[in-house]
Amino acid sequence: TVSVPITRYHPDLYCVTFTRISVSNVIDVSSAKTAICDTGPIITLSRVEEDAMYEYTAVVNNTAGATSPVSLVKSAKTRSAAPDIAPGQLKATFSGSSEIVISWDAVNYLRLNGELTGYNIRYSQSNGANITTVYQSGSLRSRNISGLMFDTSYSLQVAAVSTGGSGILSP
């Protein structure tokens, strides 16, 4: 979804025409121009692809028949969605009295919904106290967690992070 702000022209109707641009920055001939009109000063384009570039122009009309000049061509890129699956096979191994090493399986690249940027690792005492989230950039799938309290149970979760945001936490 892309929200397009449009300058007021004492309008009653706002219209946006948009076209998808291909990777090489030319109009995608398979993508026809689409026009959407609405009464609000912001029009939400919902028939767009994720992680795609679009060009758009805007025009406003009023009931008196006046029409604004067509705006300059602008472009916007839609966002990717966050990963829609959690990393699997989360494992924890003691590496000292107050440290553990956690590891997990990679998320299938088809479910990342964008490019992998890292992982969010969330841990807390099993009673829910002291929730901590750390971000680990890159594709490394293990992390040392230190400074833990001796003889205390912890809950651990991991979520893949892509260019579309943080995904689902592991169970």
Short mmCIF file of C-alpha atoms in Angstrom, two decimals:
data_model
loop_
_atom_site.label_atom_id
_atom_site.label_comp_id
_atom_site.label_asym_id
_atom_site.label_seq_id
_atom_site.Cartn_x
_atom_site.Cartn_y
_atom_site.Cartn_z
CA THR A 1 0.00 0.00 0.00
CA VAL A 2 1.30 3.44 -0.93
CA SER A 3 -0.25 6.62 0.48
CA VAL A 4 0.01 9.60 -1.86
CA PRO A 5 -0.44 13.09 -0.36
CA ILE A 6 -2.01 15.57 -2.79
CA THR A 7 -1.97 19.39 -2.53
CA ARG A 8 -5.42 21.00 -2.14
CA TYR A 9 -7.00 22.84 -5.11
CA HIS A 10 -10.43 23.47 -3.50
CA PRO A 11 -11.29 20.05 -4.78
CA ASP A 12 -14.14 17.68 -4.45
CA LEU A 13 -12.34 14.81 -6.12
CA TYR A 14 -8.70 13.76 -6.13
CA CYS A 15 -7.37 11.44 -8.83
CA VAL A 16 -4.07 9.60 -9.08
CA THR A 17 -2.83 7.75 -12.15
CA PHE A 18 -0.06 5.25 -11.54
CA THR A 19 2.04 2.77 -13.51
CA ARG A 20 4.53 0.14 -12.36
CA ILE A 21 8.16 0.71 -13.40
CA SER A 22 10.34 -2.28 -14.23
CA VAL A 23 13.72 -2.98 -12.66
CA SER A 24 15.52 -1.07 -15.44
CA ASN A 25 13.48 2.10 -14.61
CA VAL A 26 11.28 1.94 -17.70
CA ILE A 27 7.51 1.68 -17.71
CA ASP A 28 6.48 -1.97 -17.35
CA VAL A 29 4.51 -2.58 -20.55
CA SER A 30 2.60 -5.39 -18.82
CA SER A 31 1.33 -2.86 -16.27
CA ALA A 32 -1.47 -0.68 -17.59
CA LYS A 33 -2.00 2.82 -16.24
CA THR A 34 -4.49 2.74 -13.41
CA ALA A 35 -6.50 5.71 -12.19
CA ILE A 36 -8.06 5.95 -8.75
CA CYS A 37 -10.25 8.83 -7.59
CA ASP A 38 -11.42 9.61 -4.07
CA THR A 39 -12.72 12.52 -1.99
CA GLY A 40 -9.85 12.57 0.53
CA PRO A 41 -6.58 14.48 0.27
CA ILE A 42 -4.73 11.16 0.63
CA ILE A 43 -5.41 8.31 -1.75
CA THR A 44 -4.30 4.82 -0.80
CA LEU A 45 -3.31 2.69 -3.75
CA SER A 46 -4.07 -0.88 -2.74
CA ARG A 47 -3.66 -2.68 -6.06
CA VAL A 48 0.13 -2.45 -6.06
CA GLU A 49 2.84 -5.07 -5.74
CA GLU A 50 5.18 -5.27 -2.76
CA ASP A 51 8.74 -4.07 -3.24
CA ALA A 52 7.98 -2.43 -6.60
CA MET A 53 8.58 1.05 -8.04
CA TYR A 54 5.65 3.11 -9.35
CA GLU A 55 5.35 6.43 -11.17
CA TYR A 56 2.29 8.55 -10.46
CA THR A 57 0.67 11.86 -11.34
CA ALA A 58 -2.16 13.61 -9.55
CA VAL A 59 -4.98 15.92 -10.55
CA VAL A 60 -7.86 17.42 -8.56
CA ASN A 61 -11.34 18.44 -9.72
CA ASN A 62 -14.17 20.42 -8.15
CA THR A 63 -17.91 20.55 -8.74
CA ALA A 64 -17.57 23.88 -10.55
CA GLY A 65 -15.71 22.02 -13.30
CA ALA A 66 -12.24 23.39 -12.52
CA THR A 67 -9.37 20.96 -12.86
CA SER A 68 -5.86 21.50 -11.55
CA PRO A 69 -2.89 21.06 -13.84
CA VAL A 70 -1.54 17.51 -13.83
CA SER A 71 1.24 17.21 -11.30
CA LEU A 72 4.82 16.45 -12.19
CA VAL A 73 5.57 12.75 -12.46
CA LYS A 74 6.69 11.41 -9.09
CA SER A 75 7.82 7.97 -8.07
CA ALA A 76 7.41 5.83 -4.98
CA LYS A 77 8.56 2.37 -3.97
CA THR A 78 6.26 0.05 -2.10
CA ARG A 79 7.57 -1.76 0.95
CA SER A 80 8.13 -5.44 1.27
CA ALA A 81 6.14 -7.36 3.83
CA ALA A 82 7.94 -8.74 6.88
CA PRO A 83 8.90 -12.43 6.92
CA ASP A 84 5.75 -14.51 7.35
CA ILE A 85 7.31 -17.49 9.11
CA ALA A 86 9.46 -17.86 12.23
CA PRO A 87 12.94 -19.39 12.23
CA GLY A 88 12.79 -23.06 13.17
CA GLN A 89 14.72 -25.46 15.40
CA LEU A 90 15.70 -22.97 18.11
CA LYS A 91 18.36 -24.57 20.34
CA ALA A 92 20.07 -23.34 23.50
CA THR A 93 23.33 -24.69 24.91
CA PHE A 94 25.01 -23.74 28.19
CA SER A 95 28.45 -22.26 27.69
CA GLY A 96 29.06 -21.06 31.26
CA SER A 97 27.28 -20.37 34.53
CA SER A 98 25.69 -17.16 33.20
CA GLU A 99 25.91 -17.64 29.42
CA ILE A 100 24.15 -19.65 26.73
CA VAL A 101 24.58 -20.01 22.99
CA ILE A 102 21.40 -20.07 20.94
CA SER A 103 21.11 -21.20 17.33
CA TRP A 104 18.29 -21.60 14.83
CA ASP A 105 17.51 -22.68 11.27
CA ALA A 106 17.26 -20.17 8.46
CA VAL A 107 13.89 -19.00 7.17
CA ASN A 108 13.11 -20.21 3.65
CA TYR A 109 14.13 -17.36 1.34
CA LEU A 110 10.73 -17.48 -0.38
CA ARG A 111 9.11 -16.55 2.95
CA LEU A 112 11.45 -13.63 3.78
CA ASN A 113 9.43 -11.15 1.68
CA GLY A 114 12.50 -9.06 0.98
CA GLU A 115 16.21 -9.28 1.65
CA LEU A 116 17.36 -10.72 5.00
CA THR A 117 19.00 -8.01 7.11
CA GLY A 118 19.35 -9.91 10.40
CA TYR A 119 17.54 -11.41 13.36
CA ASN A 120 15.77 -10.10 16.47
CA ILE A 121 16.56 -12.26 19.50
CA ARG A 122 14.18 -11.90 22.43
CA TYR A 123 14.77 -13.45 25.82
CA SER A 124 13.31 -13.08 29.28
CA GLN A 125 13.09 -14.88 32.56
CA SER A 126 10.40 -17.57 32.29
CA ASN A 127 8.18 -15.56 34.66
CA GLY A 128 8.13 -12.75 32.04
CA ALA A 129 10.53 -10.46 33.91
CA ASN A 130 13.44 -8.62 32.27
CA ILE A 131 12.46 -8.89 28.59
CA THR A 132 15.41 -8.07 26.35
CA THR A 133 15.55 -7.86 22.55
CA VAL A 134 18.83 -7.67 20.69
CA TYR A 135 19.30 -7.22 16.95
CA GLN A 136 21.94 -9.24 15.15
CA SER A 137 22.70 -8.00 11.64
CA GLY A 138 23.61 -10.35 8.83
CA SER A 139 22.88 -14.01 8.23
CA LEU A 140 24.73 -15.61 11.18
CA ARG A 141 22.28 -17.95 12.93
CA SER A 142 23.71 -18.18 16.44
CA ARG A 143 24.32 -15.79 19.30
CA ASN A 144 25.98 -15.83 22.73
CA ILE A 145 23.77 -14.42 25.46
CA SER A 146 25.70 -13.52 28.59
CA GLY A 147 24.93 -11.89 31.92
CA LEU A 148 22.15 -14.34 32.74
CA MET A 149 21.22 -15.12 36.33
CA PHE A 150 22.41 -18.45 37.73
CA ASP A 151 19.74 -21.11 38.35
CA THR A 152 17.05 -19.14 36.46
CA SER A 153 14.87 -20.39 33.57
CA TYR A 154 14.66 -18.24 30.43
CA SER A 155 12.33 -18.05 27.45
CA LEU A 156 14.00 -17.50 24.05
CA GLN A 157 12.51 -16.44 20.73
CA VAL A 158 13.98 -15.40 17.37
CA ALA A 159 12.45 -13.50 14.43
CA ALA A 160 13.96 -12.99 10.97
CA VAL A 161 14.23 -9.35 9.89
CA SER A 162 14.03 -8.41 6.22
CA THR A 163 13.84 -5.13 4.33
CA GLY A 164 10.10 -5.34 5.07
CA GLY A 165 10.50 -5.44 8.85
CA SER A 166 10.63 -7.92 11.71
CA GLY A 167 8.80 -11.18 11.16
CA ILE A 168 7.07 -13.69 13.38
CA LEU A 169 8.78 -14.74 16.63
CA SER A 170 9.58 -18.43 17.02
CA PRO A 171 7.32 -20.29 19.45
#
